[in-house]
Short mmCIF file of C-alpha atoms in Angstrom, two decimals:
data_model
loop_
_atom_site.label_atom_id
_atom_site.label_comp_id
_atom_site.label_asym_id
_atom_site.label_seq_id
_atom_site.Cartn_x
_atom_site.Cartn_y
_atom_site.Cartn_z
CA MET A 286 -36.09 58.18 -72.35
CA ASN A 287 -37.04 58.99 -68.57
CA LYS A 288 -34.15 59.42 -66.85
CA ILE A 289 -34.60 59.15 -62.69
CA ALA A 290 -32.14 60.35 -60.26
CA VAL A 291 -31.69 58.47 -57.11
CA ILE A 292 -29.80 61.39 -54.43
CA ASP A 293 -27.06 59.94 -53.14
CA TYR A 294 -25.81 61.83 -50.00
CA GLY A 295 -23.77 58.63 -48.90
CA MET A 296 -26.14 57.18 -46.66
CA GLY A 297 -26.35 53.93 -47.59
CA ASN A 298 -28.70 51.60 -49.40
CA LEU A 299 -29.60 53.03 -53.03
CA HIS A 300 -28.23 50.08 -54.46
CA SER A 301 -31.89 48.66 -53.79
CA VAL A 302 -33.70 51.37 -54.79
CA ALA A 303 -31.83 51.46 -58.22
CA LYS A 304 -32.22 48.01 -58.46
CA SER A 305 -35.60 47.83 -57.98
CA VAL A 306 -36.10 51.02 -60.35
CA GLU A 307 -34.35 49.50 -62.80
CA HIS A 308 -35.97 45.91 -62.50
CA VAL A 309 -39.73 47.73 -63.22
CA GLY A 310 -38.33 49.22 -65.83
CA GLN A 311 -37.05 46.25 -67.22
CA THR A 312 -40.62 44.33 -66.64
CA GLU A 313 -42.49 47.13 -67.78
CA ASP A 314 -40.04 48.06 -71.08
CA LEU A 315 -40.23 51.50 -70.00
CA ASP A 316 -37.17 53.17 -71.68
CA LEU A 317 -35.36 54.73 -68.09
CA ARG A 318 -31.86 56.07 -67.05
CA ILE A 319 -31.22 55.71 -63.63
CA ASP A 320 -28.52 57.63 -61.92
CA VAL A 321 -27.23 57.55 -58.34
CA THR A 322 -25.60 60.82 -57.87
CA SER A 323 -25.74 64.22 -55.69
CA ASP A 324 -24.10 66.03 -59.28
CA PRO A 325 -26.84 68.87 -58.92
CA LYS A 326 -26.51 69.27 -63.01
CA ILE A 327 -28.05 65.19 -63.13
CA ILE A 328 -30.35 65.95 -60.75
CA ALA A 329 -32.14 69.06 -62.49
CA ASN A 330 -31.91 66.90 -65.70
CA ALA A 331 -33.67 63.81 -64.64
CA ASP A 332 -37.38 63.42 -65.07
CA ARG A 333 -38.12 61.78 -61.64
CA VAL A 334 -36.15 62.41 -58.62
CA ILE A 335 -35.66 59.94 -55.58
CA PHE A 336 -34.95 60.66 -52.16
CA PRO A 337 -33.88 57.99 -50.29
CA GLY A 338 -32.48 58.33 -46.58
CA VAL A 339 -31.28 55.09 -44.39
CA GLY A 340 -29.77 55.84 -41.06
CA ALA A 341 -29.71 58.43 -38.21
CA ILE A 342 -31.54 61.90 -38.73
CA ARG A 343 -28.55 63.95 -37.77
CA ASP A 344 -26.23 62.39 -39.79
CA CYS A 345 -28.58 62.55 -42.58
CA MET A 346 -29.58 66.51 -42.13
CA SER A 347 -25.60 66.74 -41.91
CA GLU A 348 -24.87 65.60 -45.23
CA ILE A 349 -27.44 66.74 -46.82
CA ARG A 350 -26.48 70.54 -46.03
CA ARG A 351 -23.00 70.20 -46.92
CA LEU A 352 -24.15 68.62 -49.91
CA GLY A 353 -26.40 71.48 -50.49
CA ILE A 354 -29.04 68.58 -51.36
CA ASP A 355 -31.57 70.96 -49.23
CA ASP A 356 -31.56 73.28 -52.48
CA ILE A 357 -31.45 70.89 -54.96
CA VAL A 358 -34.77 69.12 -53.47
CA ALA A 359 -36.52 72.68 -53.05
CA ASP A 360 -35.82 73.23 -56.65
CA VAL A 361 -36.65 69.83 -57.65
CA ILE A 362 -39.95 70.34 -56.27
CA GLU A 363 -40.85 72.97 -58.22
CA ARG A 364 -40.58 71.01 -61.17
CA LYS A 365 -41.26 67.20 -61.50
CA PRO A 366 -42.25 64.05 -59.26
CA LEU A 367 -40.22 63.41 -56.36
CA LEU A 368 -40.55 60.30 -53.83
CA ALA A 369 -39.38 60.85 -50.77
CA ILE A 370 -38.86 57.44 -48.65
CA CYS A 371 -38.77 56.76 -45.21
CA VAL A 372 -35.57 58.87 -43.78
CA GLY A 373 -36.14 61.10 -46.93
CA PHE A 374 -39.85 61.38 -46.31
CA GLN A 375 -38.70 62.42 -42.53
CA ALA A 376 -36.24 64.98 -43.44
CA LEU A 377 -38.49 66.64 -45.41
CA MET A 378 -40.73 68.09 -42.26
CA ASP A 379 -39.98 70.31 -39.57
CA PHE A 380 -38.45 68.94 -37.38
CA SER A 381 -36.92 65.29 -35.69
CA GLU A 382 -36.89 64.10 -32.19
CA GLU A 383 -34.25 61.79 -33.20
CA ASN A 384 -30.49 62.42 -31.61
CA GLU A 385 -31.67 65.33 -29.31
CA GLY A 386 -33.59 67.07 -31.17
CA VAL A 387 -32.92 68.05 -35.15
CA ASP A 388 -33.72 70.64 -37.60
CA CYS A 389 -35.13 69.83 -40.96
CA LEU A 390 -35.64 71.03 -44.29
CA GLY A 391 -39.03 72.26 -43.27
CA ILE A 392 -40.97 71.70 -46.40
CA ALA A 393 -43.80 69.61 -44.96
CA LYS A 394 -45.33 71.07 -41.95
CA GLY A 395 -45.28 68.30 -39.34
CA SER A 396 -42.36 66.65 -37.03
CA VAL A 397 -40.69 63.37 -36.35
CA LYS A 398 -41.82 61.50 -32.97
CA TYR A 399 -39.85 59.07 -31.79
CA PHE A 400 -42.88 55.33 -30.60
CA GLY A 401 -42.29 55.60 -27.06
CA GLY A 402 -41.69 52.55 -24.70
CA LYS A 403 -45.27 52.15 -23.78
CA LEU A 404 -46.61 51.30 -27.31
CA CYS A 405 -49.24 48.68 -27.34
CA ASP A 406 -51.02 46.72 -29.33
CA GLU A 407 -54.97 46.50 -29.54
CA SER A 408 -55.56 44.04 -26.74
CA GLY A 409 -52.68 45.57 -24.64
CA HIS A 410 -49.19 43.92 -25.39
CA ALA A 411 -46.74 45.95 -25.78
CA LEU A 412 -45.36 46.36 -28.90
CA LYS A 413 -41.93 46.59 -29.66
CA VAL A 414 -39.54 49.31 -31.19
CA PRO A 415 -38.26 49.36 -34.16
CA HIS A 416 -41.45 48.50 -35.65
CA MET A 417 -40.00 46.10 -38.19
CA GLY A 418 -42.46 43.78 -40.76
CA TRP A 419 -44.78 43.96 -43.13
CA ASN A 420 -47.90 46.55 -42.43
CA CYS A 421 -50.93 47.61 -43.67
CA VAL A 422 -51.27 51.24 -45.43
CA GLU A 423 -54.81 52.80 -45.54
CA GLN A 424 -55.37 54.66 -48.44
CA ALA A 425 -56.59 57.54 -47.58
CA THR A 426 -56.68 59.50 -51.06
CA ASP A 427 -56.66 58.60 -54.85
CA HIS A 428 -53.36 59.49 -55.73
CA PRO A 429 -52.21 58.21 -58.94
CA LEU A 430 -48.97 56.58 -57.38
CA TRP A 431 -52.02 54.31 -55.20
CA ASP A 432 -53.27 53.02 -58.76
CA GLY A 433 -53.52 49.04 -59.04
CA ILE A 434 -52.80 48.44 -55.66
CA PRO A 435 -55.48 47.30 -53.05
CA ASP A 436 -56.37 49.33 -50.00
CA ASN A 437 -54.18 47.87 -47.34
CA SER A 438 -51.88 46.64 -48.53
CA ARG A 439 -48.77 45.27 -46.88
CA PHE A 440 -45.46 47.22 -47.27
CA TYR A 441 -42.00 46.69 -45.59
CA PHE A 442 -41.59 48.87 -42.70
CA VAL A 443 -37.90 49.80 -40.38
CA HIS A 444 -38.49 52.57 -38.19
CA SER A 445 -38.67 54.00 -34.67
CA TYR A 446 -39.07 57.69 -35.41
CA TYR A 447 -43.00 58.05 -37.41
CA VAL A 448 -44.01 61.40 -38.93
CA ALA A 449 -46.89 63.14 -37.38
CA ALA A 450 -47.70 65.68 -39.67
CA ASP A 451 -49.48 69.01 -39.21
CA SER A 452 -53.60 68.67 -39.72
CA SER A 453 -52.97 71.30 -42.86
CA GLU A 454 -50.53 68.52 -44.59
CA THR A 455 -52.78 65.67 -46.97
CA LEU A 456 -51.97 62.06 -45.70
CA ALA A 457 -52.36 59.67 -48.63
CA GLY A 458 -51.52 56.94 -46.38
CA VAL A 459 -52.45 55.88 -42.29
CA THR A 460 -50.93 52.63 -40.80
CA ASN A 461 -50.80 51.27 -36.96
CA TYR A 462 -49.02 51.11 -35.08
CA GLY A 463 -50.03 50.97 -31.51
CA LEU A 464 -50.78 54.36 -33.21
CA ASN A 465 -51.78 55.95 -36.61
CA PHE A 466 -48.76 57.28 -38.06
CA ALA A 467 -48.13 58.97 -41.59
CA SER A 468 -47.35 55.95 -44.28
CA ALA A 469 -47.63 58.08 -47.29
CA LEU A 470 -48.28 62.06 -47.53
CA GLU A 471 -48.56 64.01 -50.49
CA LYS A 472 -47.55 67.30 -51.15
CA GLY A 473 -47.75 68.73 -54.99
CA ASN A 474 -45.07 67.01 -56.37
CA ILE A 475 -44.27 65.17 -53.23
CA PHE A 476 -45.23 61.96 -52.44
CA ALA A 477 -43.60 60.66 -49.54
CA VAL A 478 -43.80 57.81 -48.09
CA GLN A 479 -42.25 55.78 -44.16
CA PHE A 480 -42.13 52.27 -45.58
CA HIS A 481 -39.92 50.75 -48.05
CA PRO A 482 -41.19 50.91 -51.76
CA GLU A 483 -37.98 48.82 -52.88
CA LYS A 484 -38.38 46.20 -50.01
CA SER A 485 -42.09 45.49 -50.39
CA HIS A 486 -42.57 43.32 -53.38
CA ILE A 487 -45.36 43.27 -55.57
CA ALA A 488 -46.87 46.43 -53.96
CA GLY A 489 -43.88 48.15 -53.69
CA LEU A 490 -42.90 47.26 -57.29
CA ALA A 491 -46.63 48.66 -58.44
CA LEU A 492 -45.80 51.96 -56.79
CA LEU A 493 -42.59 52.25 -57.89
CA LYS A 494 -44.13 52.29 -61.39
CA ASN A 495 -47.01 54.12 -60.94
CA PHE A 496 -44.30 56.78 -59.62
CA LEU A 497 -42.48 56.41 -63.09
CA LEU A 498 -45.50 57.20 -64.95
CA TRP A 499 -46.38 60.12 -62.73
CA GLU A 500 -46.51 63.69 -64.54
CA GLY A 501 -46.97 65.00 -61.51
CA VAL A 502 -48.74 68.60 -61.15
CA GLN A 503 -46.26 70.75 -63.09
CA MET B 53 -47.20 40.76 -37.58
CA LYS B 54 -44.79 38.07 -38.01
CA GLY B 55 -42.24 36.75 -40.69
CA VAL B 56 -40.99 34.16 -42.11
CA LYS B 57 -37.61 34.13 -43.15
CA PHE B 58 -34.71 32.21 -44.32
CA VAL B 59 -31.47 31.29 -44.52
CA ASP B 60 -29.02 29.78 -47.05
CA ILE B 61 -25.83 28.27 -45.51
CA ARG B 62 -25.34 24.91 -46.83
CA ASP B 63 -25.35 23.40 -50.43
CA ALA B 64 -28.77 24.11 -51.05
CA GLY B 65 -27.51 25.05 -54.26
CA ASP B 66 -27.52 28.86 -55.98
CA PRO B 67 -28.10 31.77 -53.65
CA VAL B 68 -29.77 34.16 -55.96
CA GLU B 69 -31.64 31.39 -57.35
CA ILE B 70 -33.39 30.31 -54.12
CA ALA B 71 -33.57 33.73 -53.14
CA ARG B 72 -35.65 34.67 -55.99
CA ARG B 73 -37.62 31.09 -55.82
CA TYR B 74 -38.73 32.08 -52.31
CA SER B 75 -39.33 35.70 -52.61
CA ASP B 76 -41.75 34.62 -55.29
CA ALA B 77 -43.12 32.25 -53.57
CA GLY B 78 -44.02 35.13 -51.14
CA ALA B 79 -41.30 34.86 -48.51
CA ASP B 80 -40.72 38.08 -46.05
CA GLU B 81 -36.96 38.45 -45.62
CA ILE B 82 -34.03 36.35 -46.54
CA THR B 83 -31.12 36.41 -44.49
CA PHE B 84 -27.96 35.45 -46.09
CA LEU B 85 -25.57 33.88 -43.02
CA ASP B 86 -22.10 32.78 -44.58
CA ILE B 87 -21.20 30.67 -41.66
CA THR B 88 -18.16 29.31 -43.01
CA ALA B 89 -16.44 33.77 -43.04
CA SER B 90 -16.07 33.81 -40.03
CA SER B 91 -14.08 30.64 -39.07
CA GLU B 92 -11.91 30.15 -42.33
CA GLY B 93 -11.26 34.02 -42.83
CA ARG B 94 -13.12 34.25 -45.90
CA GLU B 95 -15.06 37.39 -47.06
CA THR B 96 -18.73 36.99 -47.84
CA THR B 97 -18.58 37.84 -51.22
CA VAL B 98 -19.95 41.01 -52.17
CA GLN B 99 -21.20 39.73 -56.25
CA THR B 100 -23.58 37.30 -54.25
CA VAL B 101 -25.56 39.87 -52.25
CA GLU B 102 -25.49 42.33 -55.68
CA ALA B 103 -26.70 39.36 -57.54
CA ILE B 104 -29.78 38.71 -54.53
CA ALA B 105 -30.23 42.29 -54.49
CA GLY B 106 -30.59 42.98 -57.98
CA GLN B 107 -33.52 40.24 -58.02
CA VAL B 108 -35.05 40.39 -54.74
CA PHE B 109 -36.99 43.01 -53.66
CA ILE B 110 -37.74 41.75 -50.04
CA PRO B 111 -35.70 43.00 -47.07
CA LEU B 112 -32.29 41.35 -47.20
CA THR B 113 -30.11 40.53 -44.47
CA VAL B 114 -26.14 39.58 -44.80
CA GLY B 115 -24.14 38.20 -42.02
CA GLY B 116 -20.84 36.53 -41.86
CA GLY B 117 -17.35 37.56 -41.38
CA ILE B 118 -18.76 41.19 -40.36
CA ARG B 119 -15.71 42.80 -38.91
CA CYS B 120 -15.44 46.31 -39.29
CA LEU B 121 -18.01 49.57 -40.28
CA GLU B 122 -16.15 49.17 -43.45
CA ASP B 123 -17.93 45.96 -43.61
CA ILE B 124 -21.26 46.87 -42.67
CA HIS B 125 -21.07 49.70 -45.36
CA THR B 126 -19.99 47.68 -48.51
CA MET B 127 -22.40 45.13 -47.94
CA LEU B 128 -24.77 47.87 -47.56
CA ASN B 129 -24.12 49.59 -50.14
CA ALA B 130 -24.06 45.80 -52.53
CA GLY B 131 -27.78 45.87 -51.42
CA ALA B 132 -28.10 44.18 -48.20
CA ASP B 133 -30.99 45.71 -45.60
CA LYS B 134 -29.29 44.60 -42.56
CA VAL B 135 -26.14 43.14 -41.37
CA SER B 136 -25.82 40.27 -38.92
CA ILE B 137 -22.92 40.27 -36.45
CA ASN B 138 -21.80 38.00 -34.27
CA THR B 139 -17.78 37.06 -33.35
CA ALA B 140 -17.04 40.80 -33.53
CA ALA B 141 -19.36 41.78 -31.20
CA VAL B 142 -18.07 39.25 -28.88
CA ARG B 143 -14.92 40.29 -29.71
CA ASP B 144 -15.41 44.00 -29.40
CA PRO B 145 -18.97 44.71 -27.44
CA ASP B 146 -18.62 48.30 -28.71
CA PHE B 147 -18.61 47.89 -32.09
CA VAL B 148 -22.14 47.36 -31.84
CA ARG B 149 -22.55 50.14 -31.12
CA ARG B 150 -19.92 52.62 -32.97
CA ALA B 151 -22.09 51.00 -36.24
CA ALA B 152 -25.53 51.65 -34.57
CA GLU B 153 -24.19 55.08 -34.08
CA ARG B 154 -23.03 55.02 -37.63
CA PHE B 155 -25.49 53.26 -39.60
CA GLY B 156 -29.14 53.16 -37.15
CA SER B 157 -30.04 50.32 -35.26
CA GLN B 158 -32.67 49.49 -38.59
CA CYS B 159 -29.65 47.67 -39.94
CA ILE B 160 -27.51 46.41 -37.24
CA VAL B 161 -29.18 42.77 -36.18
CA VAL B 162 -26.05 40.84 -33.56
CA ALA B 163 -26.56 37.22 -33.51
CA VAL B 164 -26.92 35.17 -30.80
CA ASP B 165 -25.58 31.55 -30.32
CA ALA B 166 -26.69 30.09 -27.16
CA LYS B 167 -26.44 26.77 -25.99
CA LYS B 168 -27.65 25.30 -22.74
CA VAL B 169 -24.71 24.97 -20.21
CA SER B 170 -27.37 23.88 -16.91
CA GLU B 171 -27.08 20.76 -16.34
CA GLU B 172 -30.78 18.71 -15.93
CA GLY B 173 -32.50 20.00 -12.44
CA GLU B 174 -31.13 23.27 -12.46
CA PRO B 175 -32.62 26.65 -13.88
CA ASP B 176 -31.80 26.96 -17.41
CA HIS B 177 -28.86 29.04 -18.23
CA TRP B 178 -27.67 29.09 -21.79
CA GLN B 179 -24.27 30.06 -22.92
CA ILE B 180 -23.44 32.31 -26.01
CA PHE B 181 -21.18 30.85 -28.57
CA THR B 182 -18.93 32.24 -31.64
CA HIS B 183 -17.27 30.03 -34.68
CA GLY B 184 -20.32 28.45 -35.78
CA GLY B 185 -20.73 26.74 -32.20
CA ARG B 186 -17.79 25.90 -31.58
CA ASN B 187 -16.59 28.21 -29.35
CA PRO B 188 -17.36 28.25 -25.88
CA THR B 189 -17.11 32.53 -24.59
CA GLY B 190 -18.55 32.39 -20.71
CA ILE B 191 -21.47 34.97 -21.54
CA ASP B 192 -24.74 34.92 -20.26
CA ALA B 193 -27.14 34.42 -23.55
CA ILE B 194 -30.03 36.70 -22.03
CA GLU B 195 -27.80 39.25 -20.11
CA TRP B 196 -26.19 39.98 -23.44
CA ALA B 197 -29.22 39.98 -25.64
CA LYS B 198 -29.50 42.56 -23.25
CA ARG B 199 -26.51 44.54 -23.77
CA MET B 200 -26.45 44.09 -26.81
CA VAL B 201 -29.90 46.04 -27.61
CA ARG B 202 -28.28 48.68 -24.86
CA TYR B 203 -25.41 49.31 -27.40
CA GLY B 204 -27.82 49.80 -29.96
CA ALA B 205 -29.08 46.06 -31.71
CA GLY B 206 -32.09 46.43 -33.64
CA GLU B 207 -32.64 43.02 -33.68
CA ILE B 208 -31.68 39.74 -32.49
CA LEU B 209 -31.28 36.42 -34.38
CA LEU B 210 -31.71 34.10 -31.91
CA THR B 211 -30.02 30.10 -33.01
CA SER B 212 -30.61 27.38 -30.39
CA MET B 213 -26.71 25.82 -30.88
CA ASP B 214 -28.41 22.43 -29.44
CA ARG B 215 -31.56 22.68 -31.93
CA ASP B 216 -29.90 23.94 -35.15
CA GLY B 217 -30.40 21.16 -37.37
CA THR B 218 -32.31 18.67 -35.59
CA ARG B 219 -35.18 19.44 -36.79
CA ILE B 220 -37.28 18.71 -33.07
CA GLY B 221 -38.33 22.34 -32.72
CA PHE B 222 -36.90 25.55 -31.47
CA ASP B 223 -35.64 25.46 -27.71
CA LEU B 224 -38.90 27.61 -26.80
CA ALA B 225 -37.91 28.61 -23.02
CA LEU B 226 -34.65 29.96 -24.16
CA ASN B 227 -36.59 31.76 -27.32
CA LYS B 228 -39.05 32.73 -24.05
CA ALA B 229 -36.51 34.21 -22.24
CA VAL B 230 -34.85 36.18 -24.05
CA SER B 231 -37.81 37.40 -26.61
CA ASP B 232 -39.40 38.68 -23.17
CA ALA B 233 -36.20 40.20 -22.03
CA VAL B 234 -35.68 43.14 -24.72
CA THR B 235 -37.29 45.71 -26.83
CA VAL B 236 -36.45 44.87 -29.91
CA PRO B 237 -37.79 41.88 -32.05
CA VAL B 238 -36.15 38.46 -31.92
CA ILE B 239 -36.03 36.06 -34.62
CA ALA B 240 -36.37 32.73 -33.68
CA SER B 241 -33.91 30.47 -35.43
CA GLY B 242 -32.37 26.34 -34.86
CA GLY B 243 -34.19 23.62 -34.95
CA VAL B 244 -37.68 24.01 -37.50
CA GLY B 245 -39.06 20.01 -38.34
CA ASN B 246 -42.45 21.19 -38.81
CA LEU B 247 -45.00 23.88 -39.27
CA GLN B 248 -46.33 23.07 -35.61
CA HIS B 249 -42.62 23.88 -34.51
CA LEU B 250 -43.13 27.87 -36.69
CA VAL B 251 -46.68 28.66 -34.48
CA ASP B 252 -44.47 27.12 -31.62
CA GLY B 253 -42.17 29.62 -31.64
CA VAL B 254 -44.26 32.83 -32.41
CA LEU B 255 -47.07 31.63 -29.69
CA GLU B 256 -44.67 29.50 -26.84
CA GLY B 257 -41.36 31.27 -28.20
CA HIS B 258 -42.37 34.41 -28.19
CA ALA B 259 -40.38 34.80 -31.07
CA ASP B 260 -41.40 38.34 -33.57
CA ALA B 261 -39.94 35.92 -36.62
CA VAL B 262 -39.02 32.84 -37.60
CA LEU B 263 -36.42 31.01 -39.79
CA ALA B 264 -36.00 28.13 -41.32
CA ALA B 265 -33.90 26.28 -43.60
CA SER B 266 -34.69 22.85 -44.35
CA ILE B 267 -37.37 22.59 -44.31
CA PHE B 268 -37.93 24.61 -47.53
CA HIS B 269 -34.49 23.90 -49.43
CA PHE B 270 -35.66 20.27 -49.20
CA GLY B 271 -39.15 20.45 -50.58
CA GLN B 272 -40.58 19.24 -47.14
CA TYR B 273 -42.97 22.00 -46.79
CA SER B 274 -43.61 25.23 -49.26
CA ILE B 275 -43.61 28.96 -48.05
CA GLN B 276 -47.54 29.82 -48.59
CA GLU B 277 -48.11 26.35 -46.72
CA ALA B 278 -46.19 27.47 -43.85
CA LYS B 279 -48.07 30.79 -43.81
CA ARG B 280 -51.55 29.31 -44.23
CA TYR B 281 -50.18 27.04 -41.49
CA MET B 282 -48.89 30.30 -39.31
CA ALA B 283 -52.40 32.53 -40.11
CA ASP B 284 -54.79 29.18 -39.28
CA HIS B 285 -53.29 29.40 -35.74
CA GLY B 286 -54.15 32.58 -35.54
CA ILE B 287 -50.79 34.46 -36.58
CA THR B 288 -51.32 37.43 -38.26
CA MET B 289 -49.29 37.20 -41.65
CA ARG B 290 -49.14 38.67 -45.11
CA LEU B 291 -50.68 36.17 -47.35
#
């Protein structure tokens, strides 16, 4: 039995994440138990933890702190694999510019910045924000979560803020949208992605499968 | 990166089965609009959304009868990634602002149903209509789209009520006017009858994504044919 906890802190769409993991479990014939929960005991007992996030960072962080998710996440990453998705990834950083500036968990070094209004592609055409749609992820490492996924595969993104990681951090994936940003970051037991694997069809489901099989760094 | 989206609004079969088939065929997003919800006061069935979200692992937008923050919360929890708001935004524009603040702009789509009201020879002018295009509002479509973006809409789903169902192509002038006026993605909808219309929507109408229903529902073209055709005309696609 592979116990998966999806951390629920009241910020929307966890159904998709849970359903996509369930789907991968069925197609790969894995014996999974999936809990969408904020219960520290269930999360502590899980084999793997998914830390999703949707919405504005200020509301996310206030719920994370109110429910004690900050302590739970700090504990999880000492012991087992954690997949952080979208705002879950951003919440791991030091600080976000969103909502006039919000302190985040400080687990990874760097900040979360706004794409800005003067974003252009290579030929000078203005790019719209949010960055919404399918974009390429250049794999920067040989992390097990990339197994079987072709380099530069397209994943689905929806975000107006991006992670600008400190140079001391290890980027696992880089994406260009007017500028290069960290679309994936690896740090010990953490694999964090800006895109939505649960919405990225074949490539996304492959990444989730890899996560279900990843043992972390222990 | 441009997207091809699909909408199910008519008796084209089981929406869950259609959504799964399109996803497997390479659709980039699914839009499930229950256009009768607003006029008949019927809520879009949460069960259908849950069923689609349980089998389709690409972005899902749900619209029809979204009236309050609780409706949005229900749809997001059922597995929608975005909700499309139309009538409720016209009735109370500030609803869009509250929705974007609560859930983030990324999941708030404002559906703009526009109809040309200028006469032949006059400068182009469009107004928005509600209730599936039946009720005029007197509101200028371009100004409305700009206002909705200021209030926090993350995407505009723009439908030409003149072209919807005609299969003669998008209203490209309308599309270009709205897309050039706002800073968020605009999805063109209404009037697609062939693959060149999709290309025109992007290249001439400046759409960020194109939405088509009947050309796929009734088997005239496959999604791969559509995406290949668009790629062959210089549009970046996920193939």
